[in-house]
Short mmCIF file of C-alpha atoms (C1' of nucleotides) in Angstrom, two decimals:
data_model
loop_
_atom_site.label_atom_id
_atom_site.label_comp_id
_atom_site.label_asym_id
_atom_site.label_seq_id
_atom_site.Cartn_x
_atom_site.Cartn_y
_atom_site.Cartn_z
CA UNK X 1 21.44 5.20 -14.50
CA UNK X 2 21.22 1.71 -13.59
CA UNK X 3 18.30 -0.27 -13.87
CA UNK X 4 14.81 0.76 -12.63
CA UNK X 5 14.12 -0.29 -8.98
CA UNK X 6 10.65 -2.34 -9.36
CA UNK X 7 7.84 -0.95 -6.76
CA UNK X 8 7.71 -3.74 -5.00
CA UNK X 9 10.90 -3.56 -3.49
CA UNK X 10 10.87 0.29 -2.96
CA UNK X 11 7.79 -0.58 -0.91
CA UNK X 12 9.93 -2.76 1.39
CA UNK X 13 12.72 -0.40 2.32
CA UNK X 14 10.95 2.05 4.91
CA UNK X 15 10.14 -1.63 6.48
CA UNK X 16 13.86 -2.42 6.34
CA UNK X 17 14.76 0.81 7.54
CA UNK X 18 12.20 0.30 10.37
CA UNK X 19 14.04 -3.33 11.93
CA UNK X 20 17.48 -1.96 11.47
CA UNK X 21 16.43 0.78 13.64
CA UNK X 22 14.95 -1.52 16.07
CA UNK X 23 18.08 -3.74 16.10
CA UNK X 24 20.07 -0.50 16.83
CA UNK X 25 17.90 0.46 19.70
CA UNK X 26 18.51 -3.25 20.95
CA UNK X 27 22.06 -2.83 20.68
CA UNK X 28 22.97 -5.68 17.47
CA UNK X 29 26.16 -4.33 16.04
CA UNK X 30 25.63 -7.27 13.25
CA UNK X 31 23.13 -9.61 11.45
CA UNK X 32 22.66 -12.13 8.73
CA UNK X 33 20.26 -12.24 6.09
CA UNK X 34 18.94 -15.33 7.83
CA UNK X 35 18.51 -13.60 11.14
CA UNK X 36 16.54 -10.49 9.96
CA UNK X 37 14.07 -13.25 7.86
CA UNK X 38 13.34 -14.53 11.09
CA UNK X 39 12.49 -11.16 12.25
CA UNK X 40 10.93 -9.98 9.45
CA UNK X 41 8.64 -13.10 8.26
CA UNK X 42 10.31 -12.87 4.84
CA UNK X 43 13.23 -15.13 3.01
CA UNK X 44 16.66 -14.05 3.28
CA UNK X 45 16.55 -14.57 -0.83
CA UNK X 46 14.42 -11.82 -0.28
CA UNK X 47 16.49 -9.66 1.72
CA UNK X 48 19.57 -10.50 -0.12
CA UNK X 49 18.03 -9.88 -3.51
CA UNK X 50 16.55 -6.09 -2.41
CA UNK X 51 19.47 -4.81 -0.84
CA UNK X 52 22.17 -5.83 -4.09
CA UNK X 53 19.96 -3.73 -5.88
CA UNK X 54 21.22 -0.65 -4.21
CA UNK X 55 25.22 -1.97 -3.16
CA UNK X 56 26.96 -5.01 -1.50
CA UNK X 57 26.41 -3.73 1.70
CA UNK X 58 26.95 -7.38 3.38
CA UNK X 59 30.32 -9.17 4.06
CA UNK X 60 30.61 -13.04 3.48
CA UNK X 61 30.82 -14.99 6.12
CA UNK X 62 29.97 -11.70 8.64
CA UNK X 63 26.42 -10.45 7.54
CA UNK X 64 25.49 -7.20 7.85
CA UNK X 65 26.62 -4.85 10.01
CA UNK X 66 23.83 -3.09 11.32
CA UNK X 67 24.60 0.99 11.99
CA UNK X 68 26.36 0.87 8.72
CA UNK X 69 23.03 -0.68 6.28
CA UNK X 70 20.92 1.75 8.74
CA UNK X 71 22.67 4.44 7.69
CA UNK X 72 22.85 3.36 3.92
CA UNK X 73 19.02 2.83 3.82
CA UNK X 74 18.26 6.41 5.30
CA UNK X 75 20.60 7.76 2.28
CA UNK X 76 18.79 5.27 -0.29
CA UNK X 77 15.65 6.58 1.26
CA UNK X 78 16.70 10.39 1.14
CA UNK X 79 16.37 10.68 4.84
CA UNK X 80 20.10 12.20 5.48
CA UNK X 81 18.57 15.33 4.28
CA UNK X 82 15.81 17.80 5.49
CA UNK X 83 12.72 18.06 3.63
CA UNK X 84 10.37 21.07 4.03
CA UNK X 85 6.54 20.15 3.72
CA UNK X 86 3.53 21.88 3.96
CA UNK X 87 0.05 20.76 4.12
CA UNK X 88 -3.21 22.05 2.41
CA UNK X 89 -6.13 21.36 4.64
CA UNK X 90 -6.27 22.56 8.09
CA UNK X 91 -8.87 20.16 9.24
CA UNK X 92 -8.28 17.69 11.83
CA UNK X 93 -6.18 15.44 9.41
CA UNK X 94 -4.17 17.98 8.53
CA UNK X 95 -3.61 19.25 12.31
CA UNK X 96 -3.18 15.25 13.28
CA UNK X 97 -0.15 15.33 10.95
CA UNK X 98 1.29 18.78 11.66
CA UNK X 99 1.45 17.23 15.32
CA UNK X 100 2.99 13.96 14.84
CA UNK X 101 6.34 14.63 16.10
CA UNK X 102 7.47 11.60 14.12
CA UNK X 103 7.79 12.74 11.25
CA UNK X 104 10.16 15.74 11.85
CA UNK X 105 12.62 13.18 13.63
CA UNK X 106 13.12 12.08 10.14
CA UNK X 107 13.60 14.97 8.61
CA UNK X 108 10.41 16.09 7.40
CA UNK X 109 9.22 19.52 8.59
CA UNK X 110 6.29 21.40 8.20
CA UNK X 111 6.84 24.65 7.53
CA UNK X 112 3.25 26.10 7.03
CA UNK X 113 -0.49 25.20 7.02
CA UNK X 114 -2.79 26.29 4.60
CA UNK X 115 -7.03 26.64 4.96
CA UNK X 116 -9.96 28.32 2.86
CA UNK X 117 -11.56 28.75 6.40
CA UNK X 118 -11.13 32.20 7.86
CA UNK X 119 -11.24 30.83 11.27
CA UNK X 120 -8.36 28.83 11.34
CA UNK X 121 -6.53 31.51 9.32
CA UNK X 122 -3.92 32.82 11.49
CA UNK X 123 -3.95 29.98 14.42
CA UNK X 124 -0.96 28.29 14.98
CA UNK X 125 -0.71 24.23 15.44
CA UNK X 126 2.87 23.33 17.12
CA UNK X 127 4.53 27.35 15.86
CA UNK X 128 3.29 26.33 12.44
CA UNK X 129 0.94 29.10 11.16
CA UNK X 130 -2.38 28.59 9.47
CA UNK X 131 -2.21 30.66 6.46
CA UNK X 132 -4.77 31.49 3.45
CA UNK X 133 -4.97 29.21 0.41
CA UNK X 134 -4.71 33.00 -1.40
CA UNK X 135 -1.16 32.97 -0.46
CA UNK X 136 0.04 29.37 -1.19
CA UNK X 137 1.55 30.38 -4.57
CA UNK X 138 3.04 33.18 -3.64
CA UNK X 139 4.43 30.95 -0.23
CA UNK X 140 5.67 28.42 -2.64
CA UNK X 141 7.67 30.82 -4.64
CA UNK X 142 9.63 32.50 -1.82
CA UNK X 143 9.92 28.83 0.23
CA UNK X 144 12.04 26.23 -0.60
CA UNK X 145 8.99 23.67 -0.37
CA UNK X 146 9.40 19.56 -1.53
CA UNK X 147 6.34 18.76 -0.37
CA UNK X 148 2.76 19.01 -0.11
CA UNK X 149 0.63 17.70 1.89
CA UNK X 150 -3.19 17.67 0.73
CA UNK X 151 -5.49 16.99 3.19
CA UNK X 152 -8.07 19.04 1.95
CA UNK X 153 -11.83 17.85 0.27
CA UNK X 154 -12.39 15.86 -2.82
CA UNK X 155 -13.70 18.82 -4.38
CA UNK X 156 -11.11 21.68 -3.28
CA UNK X 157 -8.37 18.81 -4.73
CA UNK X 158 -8.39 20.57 -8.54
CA UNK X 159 -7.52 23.97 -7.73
CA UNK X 160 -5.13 23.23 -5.35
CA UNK X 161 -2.90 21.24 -7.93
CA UNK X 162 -3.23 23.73 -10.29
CA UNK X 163 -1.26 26.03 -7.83
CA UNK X 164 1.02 23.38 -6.90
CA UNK X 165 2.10 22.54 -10.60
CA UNK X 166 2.36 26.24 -11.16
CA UNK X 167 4.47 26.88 -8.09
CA UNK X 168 6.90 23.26 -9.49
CA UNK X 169 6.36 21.59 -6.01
CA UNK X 170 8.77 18.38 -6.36
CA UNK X 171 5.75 16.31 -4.70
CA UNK X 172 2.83 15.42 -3.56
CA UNK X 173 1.37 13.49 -0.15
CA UNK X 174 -2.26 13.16 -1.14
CA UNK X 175 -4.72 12.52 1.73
CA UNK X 176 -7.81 12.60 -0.52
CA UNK X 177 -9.63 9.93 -2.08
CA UNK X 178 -9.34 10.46 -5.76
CA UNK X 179 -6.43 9.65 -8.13
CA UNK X 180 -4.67 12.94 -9.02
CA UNK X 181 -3.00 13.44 -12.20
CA UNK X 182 -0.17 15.43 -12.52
CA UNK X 183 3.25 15.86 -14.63
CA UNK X 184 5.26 13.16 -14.36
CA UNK X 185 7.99 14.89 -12.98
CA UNK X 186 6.16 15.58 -9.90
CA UNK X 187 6.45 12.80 -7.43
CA UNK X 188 2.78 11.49 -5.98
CA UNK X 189 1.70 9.29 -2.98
CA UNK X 190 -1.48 8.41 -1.84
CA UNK X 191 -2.63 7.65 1.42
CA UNK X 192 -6.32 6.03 0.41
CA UNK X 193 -7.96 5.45 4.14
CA UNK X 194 -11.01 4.84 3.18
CA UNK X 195 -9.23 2.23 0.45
CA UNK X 196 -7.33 0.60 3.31
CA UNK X 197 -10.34 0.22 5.18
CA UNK X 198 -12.45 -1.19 2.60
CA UNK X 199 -9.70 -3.80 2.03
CA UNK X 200 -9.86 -4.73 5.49
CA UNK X 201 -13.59 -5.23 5.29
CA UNK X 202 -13.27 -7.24 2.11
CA UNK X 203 -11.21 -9.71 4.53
CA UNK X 204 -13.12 -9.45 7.17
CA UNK X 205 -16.13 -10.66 4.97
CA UNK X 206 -13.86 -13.02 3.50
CA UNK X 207 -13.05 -14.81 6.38
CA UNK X 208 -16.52 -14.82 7.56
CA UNK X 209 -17.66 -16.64 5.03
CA UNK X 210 -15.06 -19.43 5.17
CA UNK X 211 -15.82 -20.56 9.02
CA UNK N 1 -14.13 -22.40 -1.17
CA UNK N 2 -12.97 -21.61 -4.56
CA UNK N 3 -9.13 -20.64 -4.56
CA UNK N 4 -7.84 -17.82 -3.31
CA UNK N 5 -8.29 -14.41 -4.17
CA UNK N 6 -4.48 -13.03 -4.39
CA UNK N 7 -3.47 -9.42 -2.75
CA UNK N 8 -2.72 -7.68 -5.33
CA UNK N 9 -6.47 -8.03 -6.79
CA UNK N 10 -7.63 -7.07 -3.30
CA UNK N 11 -5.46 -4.21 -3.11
CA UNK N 12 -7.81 -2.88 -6.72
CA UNK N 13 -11.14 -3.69 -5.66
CA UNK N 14 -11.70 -0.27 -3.70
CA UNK N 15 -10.03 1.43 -6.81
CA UNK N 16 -12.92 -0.32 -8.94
CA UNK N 17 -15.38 0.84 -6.27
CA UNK N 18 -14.28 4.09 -5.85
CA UNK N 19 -14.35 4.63 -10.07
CA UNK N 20 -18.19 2.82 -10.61
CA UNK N 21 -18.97 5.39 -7.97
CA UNK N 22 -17.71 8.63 -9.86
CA UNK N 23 -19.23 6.94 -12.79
CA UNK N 24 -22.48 6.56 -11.17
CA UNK N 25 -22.08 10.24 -10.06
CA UNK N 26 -21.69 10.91 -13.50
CA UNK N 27 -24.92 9.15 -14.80
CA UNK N 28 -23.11 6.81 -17.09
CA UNK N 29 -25.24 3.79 -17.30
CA UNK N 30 -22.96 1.04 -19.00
CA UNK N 31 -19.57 0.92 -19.34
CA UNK N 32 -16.97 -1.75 -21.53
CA UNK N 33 -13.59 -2.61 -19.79
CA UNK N 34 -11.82 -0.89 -22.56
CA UNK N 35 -13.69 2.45 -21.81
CA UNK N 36 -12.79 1.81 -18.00
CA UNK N 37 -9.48 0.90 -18.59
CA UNK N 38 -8.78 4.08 -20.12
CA UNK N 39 -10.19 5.97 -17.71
CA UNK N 40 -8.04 3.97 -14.70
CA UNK N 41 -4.66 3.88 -16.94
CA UNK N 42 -5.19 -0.17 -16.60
CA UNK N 43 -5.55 -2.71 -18.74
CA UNK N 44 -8.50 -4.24 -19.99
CA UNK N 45 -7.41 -7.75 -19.57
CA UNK N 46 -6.50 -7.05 -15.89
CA UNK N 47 -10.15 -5.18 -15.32
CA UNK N 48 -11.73 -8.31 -16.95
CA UNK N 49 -9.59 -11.03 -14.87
CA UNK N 50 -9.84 -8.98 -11.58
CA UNK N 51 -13.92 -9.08 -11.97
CA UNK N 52 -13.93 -12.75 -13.05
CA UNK N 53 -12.55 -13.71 -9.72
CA UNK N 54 -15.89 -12.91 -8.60
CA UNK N 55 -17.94 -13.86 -11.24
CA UNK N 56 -19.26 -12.53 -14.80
CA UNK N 57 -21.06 -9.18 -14.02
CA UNK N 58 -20.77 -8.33 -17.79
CA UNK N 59 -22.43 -9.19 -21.08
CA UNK N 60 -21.27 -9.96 -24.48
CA UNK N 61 -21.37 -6.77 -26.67
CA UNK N 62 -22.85 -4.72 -23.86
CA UNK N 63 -20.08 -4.27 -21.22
CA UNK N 64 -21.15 -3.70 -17.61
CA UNK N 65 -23.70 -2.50 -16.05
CA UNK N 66 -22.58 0.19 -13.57
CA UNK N 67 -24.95 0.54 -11.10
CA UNK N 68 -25.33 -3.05 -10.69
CA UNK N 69 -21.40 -3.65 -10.97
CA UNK N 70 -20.96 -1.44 -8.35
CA UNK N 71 -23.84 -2.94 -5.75
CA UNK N 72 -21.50 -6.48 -6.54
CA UNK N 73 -18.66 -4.85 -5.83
CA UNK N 74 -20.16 -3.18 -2.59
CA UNK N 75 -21.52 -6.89 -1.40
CA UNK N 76 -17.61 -8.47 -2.53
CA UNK N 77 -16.23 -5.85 0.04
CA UNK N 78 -18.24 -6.35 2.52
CA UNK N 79 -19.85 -2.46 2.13
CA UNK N 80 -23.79 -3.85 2.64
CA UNK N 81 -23.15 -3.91 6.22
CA UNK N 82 -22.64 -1.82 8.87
CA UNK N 83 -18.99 -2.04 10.89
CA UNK N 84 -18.34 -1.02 14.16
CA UNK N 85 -15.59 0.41 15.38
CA UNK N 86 -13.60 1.94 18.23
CA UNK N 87 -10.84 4.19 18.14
CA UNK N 88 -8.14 3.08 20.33
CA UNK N 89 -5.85 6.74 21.40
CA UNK N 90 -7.83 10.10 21.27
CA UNK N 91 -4.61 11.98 19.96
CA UNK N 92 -5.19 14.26 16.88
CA UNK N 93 -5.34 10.96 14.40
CA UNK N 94 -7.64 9.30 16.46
CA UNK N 95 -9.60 12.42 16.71
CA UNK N 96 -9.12 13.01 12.73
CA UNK N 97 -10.76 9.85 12.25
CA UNK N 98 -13.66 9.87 14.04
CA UNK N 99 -14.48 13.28 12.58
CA UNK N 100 -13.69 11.96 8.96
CA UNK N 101 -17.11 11.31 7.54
CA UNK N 102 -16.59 9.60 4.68
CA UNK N 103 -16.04 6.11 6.47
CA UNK N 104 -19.56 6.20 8.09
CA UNK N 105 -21.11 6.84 4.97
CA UNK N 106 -20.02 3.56 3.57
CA UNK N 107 -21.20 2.12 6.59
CA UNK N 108 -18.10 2.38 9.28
CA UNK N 109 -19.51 3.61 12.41
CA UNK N 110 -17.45 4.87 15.13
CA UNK N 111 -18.99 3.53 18.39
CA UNK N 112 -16.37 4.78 21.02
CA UNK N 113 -12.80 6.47 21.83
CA UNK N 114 -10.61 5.31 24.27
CA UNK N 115 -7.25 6.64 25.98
CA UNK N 116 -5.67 6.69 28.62
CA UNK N 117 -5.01 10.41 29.11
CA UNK N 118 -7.40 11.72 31.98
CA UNK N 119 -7.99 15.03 30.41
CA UNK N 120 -9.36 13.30 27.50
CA UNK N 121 -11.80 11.23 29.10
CA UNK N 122 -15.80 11.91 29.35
CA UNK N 123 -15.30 14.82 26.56
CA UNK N 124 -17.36 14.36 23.08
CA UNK N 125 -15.67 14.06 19.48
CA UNK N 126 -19.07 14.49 17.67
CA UNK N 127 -21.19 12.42 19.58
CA UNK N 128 -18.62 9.94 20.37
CA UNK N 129 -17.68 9.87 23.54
CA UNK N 130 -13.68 9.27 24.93
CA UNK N 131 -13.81 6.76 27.53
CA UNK N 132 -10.83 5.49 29.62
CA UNK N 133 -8.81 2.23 28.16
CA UNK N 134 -9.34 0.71 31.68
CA UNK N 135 -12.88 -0.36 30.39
CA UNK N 136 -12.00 -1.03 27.04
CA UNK N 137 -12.27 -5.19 27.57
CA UNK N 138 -15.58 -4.54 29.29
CA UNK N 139 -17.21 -2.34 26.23
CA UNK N 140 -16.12 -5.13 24.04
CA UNK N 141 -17.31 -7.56 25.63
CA UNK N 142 -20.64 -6.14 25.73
CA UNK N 143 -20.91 -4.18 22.49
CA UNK N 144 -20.86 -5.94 19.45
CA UNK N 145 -17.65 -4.37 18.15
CA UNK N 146 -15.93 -5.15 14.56
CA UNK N 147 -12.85 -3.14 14.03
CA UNK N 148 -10.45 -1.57 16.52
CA UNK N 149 -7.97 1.54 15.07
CA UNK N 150 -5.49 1.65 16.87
CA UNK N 151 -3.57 5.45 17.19
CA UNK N 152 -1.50 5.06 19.74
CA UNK N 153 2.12 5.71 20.46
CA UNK N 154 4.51 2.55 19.43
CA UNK N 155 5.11 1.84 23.05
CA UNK N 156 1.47 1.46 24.01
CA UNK N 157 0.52 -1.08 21.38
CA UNK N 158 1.66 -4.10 22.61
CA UNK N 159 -0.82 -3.58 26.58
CA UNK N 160 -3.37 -3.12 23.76
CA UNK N 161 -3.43 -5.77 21.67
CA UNK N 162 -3.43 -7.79 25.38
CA UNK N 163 -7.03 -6.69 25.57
CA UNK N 164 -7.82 -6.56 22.27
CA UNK N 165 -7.15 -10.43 21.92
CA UNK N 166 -8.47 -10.88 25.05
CA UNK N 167 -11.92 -9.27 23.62
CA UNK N 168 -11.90 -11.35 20.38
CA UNK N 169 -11.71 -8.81 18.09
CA UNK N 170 -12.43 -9.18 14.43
CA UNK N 171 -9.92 -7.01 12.99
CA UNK N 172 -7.24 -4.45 13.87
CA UNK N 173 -6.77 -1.26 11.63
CA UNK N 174 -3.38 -0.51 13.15
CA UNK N 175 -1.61 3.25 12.82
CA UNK N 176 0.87 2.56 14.66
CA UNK N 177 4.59 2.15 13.54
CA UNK N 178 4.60 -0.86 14.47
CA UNK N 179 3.97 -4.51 12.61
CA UNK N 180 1.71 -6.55 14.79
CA UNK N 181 1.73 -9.60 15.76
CA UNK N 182 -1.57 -11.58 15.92
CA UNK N 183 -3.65 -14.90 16.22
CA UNK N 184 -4.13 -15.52 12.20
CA UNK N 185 -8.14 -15.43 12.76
CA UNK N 186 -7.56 -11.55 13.59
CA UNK N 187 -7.15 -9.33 10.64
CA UNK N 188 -4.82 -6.47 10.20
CA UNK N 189 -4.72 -3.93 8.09
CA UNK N 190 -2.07 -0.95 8.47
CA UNK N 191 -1.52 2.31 7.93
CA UNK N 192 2.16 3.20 8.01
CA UNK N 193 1.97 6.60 7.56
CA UNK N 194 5.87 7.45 8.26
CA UNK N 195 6.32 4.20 5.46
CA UNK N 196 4.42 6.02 3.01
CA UNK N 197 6.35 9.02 3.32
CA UNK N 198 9.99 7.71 3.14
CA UNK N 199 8.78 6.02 -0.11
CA UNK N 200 7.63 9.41 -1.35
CA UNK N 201 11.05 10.34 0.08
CA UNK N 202 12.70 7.69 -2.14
CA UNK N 203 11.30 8.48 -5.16
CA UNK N 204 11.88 12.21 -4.95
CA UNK N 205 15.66 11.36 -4.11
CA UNK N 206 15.52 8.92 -6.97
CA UNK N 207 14.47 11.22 -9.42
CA UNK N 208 16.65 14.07 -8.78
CA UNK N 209 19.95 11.96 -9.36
CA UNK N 210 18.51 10.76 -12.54
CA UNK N 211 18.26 14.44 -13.61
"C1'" DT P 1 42.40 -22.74 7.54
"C1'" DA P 2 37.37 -24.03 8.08
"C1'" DG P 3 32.90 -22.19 8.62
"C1'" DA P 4 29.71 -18.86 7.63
"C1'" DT P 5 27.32 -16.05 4.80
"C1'" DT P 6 27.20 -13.05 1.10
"C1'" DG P 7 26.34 -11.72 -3.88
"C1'" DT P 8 24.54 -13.51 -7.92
"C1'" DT P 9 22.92 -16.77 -11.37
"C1'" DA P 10 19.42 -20.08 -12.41
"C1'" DA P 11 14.82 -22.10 -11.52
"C1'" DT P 12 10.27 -21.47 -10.11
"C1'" DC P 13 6.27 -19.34 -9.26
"C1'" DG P 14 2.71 -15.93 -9.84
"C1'" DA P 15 0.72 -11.97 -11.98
"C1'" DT P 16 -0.17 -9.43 -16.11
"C1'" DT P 17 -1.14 -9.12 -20.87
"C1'" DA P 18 -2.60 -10.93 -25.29
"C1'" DA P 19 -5.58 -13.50 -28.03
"C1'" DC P 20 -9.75 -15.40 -29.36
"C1'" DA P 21 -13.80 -18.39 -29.21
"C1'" DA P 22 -18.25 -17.82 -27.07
"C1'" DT P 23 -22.27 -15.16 -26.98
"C1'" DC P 24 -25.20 -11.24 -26.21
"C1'" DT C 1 -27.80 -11.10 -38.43
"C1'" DA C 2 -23.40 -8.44 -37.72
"C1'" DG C 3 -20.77 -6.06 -34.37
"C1'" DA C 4 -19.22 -5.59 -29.94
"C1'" DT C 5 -17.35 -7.16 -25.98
"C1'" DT C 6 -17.13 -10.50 -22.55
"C1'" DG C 7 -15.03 -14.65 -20.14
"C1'" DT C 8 -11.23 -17.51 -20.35
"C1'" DT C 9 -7.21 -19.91 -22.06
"C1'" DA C 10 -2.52 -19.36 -23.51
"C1'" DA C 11 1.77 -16.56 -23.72
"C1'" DT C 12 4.68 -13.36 -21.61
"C1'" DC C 13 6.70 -10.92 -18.27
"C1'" DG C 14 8.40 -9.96 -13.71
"C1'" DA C 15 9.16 -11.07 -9.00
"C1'" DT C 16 10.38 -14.46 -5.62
"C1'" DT C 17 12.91 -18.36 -4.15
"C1'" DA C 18 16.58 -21.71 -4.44
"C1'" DA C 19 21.19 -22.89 -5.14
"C1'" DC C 20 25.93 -22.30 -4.99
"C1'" DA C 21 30.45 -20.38 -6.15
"C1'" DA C 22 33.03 -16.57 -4.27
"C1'" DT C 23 35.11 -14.82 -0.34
"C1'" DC C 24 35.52 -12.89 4.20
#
DNA sequence: TAGATTGTTAATCGATTAACAATC
DNA sequence: TAGATTGTTAATCGATTAACAATC
């Protein structure tokens, strides 16, 4: 269609989406460009420029009004529909996600939990049941799945995406700190902790060394 | 000192890392920036420019040295050190973190968990033990503390960063959905978990209309 | 209508890639 | 020495900011 939406303004819209919901909570029916800059530490340019990429969602001389660009960034973002995840890796990172409540107010529910470890087979985190990684591809081929959620060790990473490409999961949430390479047609994001903290160190040390 | 080193370099370096480490793993002594790039799906140039911010590890018609590379690149982010931290909410993703071991063995140690929940407090998460927020600004003050995570809900943050400022904290490695506000000689680093997922959200939506 | 503010084009700035002389 | 590959300068590309005509 259109032109391609560069990465670093898809990286700005959940932030968008974030202040428009704030302004809602705080009861701003409208705002300008130069308002939500303010806000938002970033130029109105800025603002201006991301949001024609998607639709003239502004009126001249009004702004923006603010329920009606909230609601147009949760369809840009795919949020007006439900997406079914389920994560690989019943560990603690796995069960500190299948509890965060937050992400099922957006839409995003977990439908199972999957684990090598016998233990945790047949627990339940939040009604969600802890199921074997034996049955994942069979799971995935009766469930309408988007998502997966892999939360699981370096090491256990390879065979699980073999089951996932086999099974045609849309995407992939990956927890675990290696790159994963898969068909292109199968959307992947990385969550790199131990990345984000080492960047944080880096300016930490940084700043050290310049007092 | 000498100028600046801009973002989007810092946000490779733990990339770099993470790949001299597999490499390392792997036995592989010396390595070109064409052989790397291939292996990263970079270019060589930018490998080459993003190391020369630093300075010239390599050598003409040898490459780099990994092992040695990667001890630079350890020093550049700060990794020759250890960094203590305390995990500020005991939830599940607090708890998740302090059992992740990964971030300890690159020198990220997890000196103490606070929250405010009374069932939580003077129970053990490996070791670690939960103590109540109410002496968080005393254990700072007399521990020599680096790094405060902060995994608590949105409305708890702001009481927080109160103390943590208070404490002079060195940096803030925030989870919360929330972006923070702080004296510019703090740093932050966050993890926007619910961020990282609308964009996955995005792309999915993205791609199905194209097909 | 006059004022405000958008949508959009043009200018600038910064980051990435290409090229190549220096040198191991 | 000849070949390989870096470090670095120059060229290109893309993203951000500025400016302003269109218009509510």
């Amino acid at each position: 269609m259109e032109q391609e939406i560069s990465k670093a303004v898809i990286r700005r819209l959940p932030r968008y989406y974030r202040y428009l919901g704030e302004l809602i909570d705080a009861d701003v029916e409208r705002i300008s460009s130069a308002e939500l800059s303010a806000k938002m530490n970033v130029t109105a340019s800025q603002i201006r420029q991301d949001l024609n990429n998607f639709g003239g969602f502004g009126q001249q001389g009004y702004g923006y009004n603010v329920k009606y660009l909230y609601n147009e960034m949760a369809k840009i973002l795919g949020l007006d529909r439900v997406h079914n995840l389920v994560i690989i890796g019943a560990g603690k990172l796995g069960q500190a996600i299948a509890n965060y409540s937050f992400f099922e107010k957006r839409g995003f529910i977990i439908r199972g939990l999957f684990d090598v470890n016998k233990d945790y087979i047949g627990r339940k985190i939040k009604d969600i049941e802890i199921m074997s990684v034996d049955t994942l591809s069979d799971y995935l081929k009766k469930n309408d799945i988007d998502i997966a959620a892999i939360t699981v060790p370096k090491d256990a990473v390879e065979s699980i995406l073999d089951i996932l490409v086999d099974s045609n999961i849309k995407a992939v949430w990956n927890f675990a700190p290696v790159d994963i390479e898969l068909p292109e047609n199968i959307i992947v994001e990385n969550v790199h902790l131990l990345d984000s903290l080492m960047q944080l160190s880096y300016n930490l040390t940084e700043y050290e060394q310049t007092v």
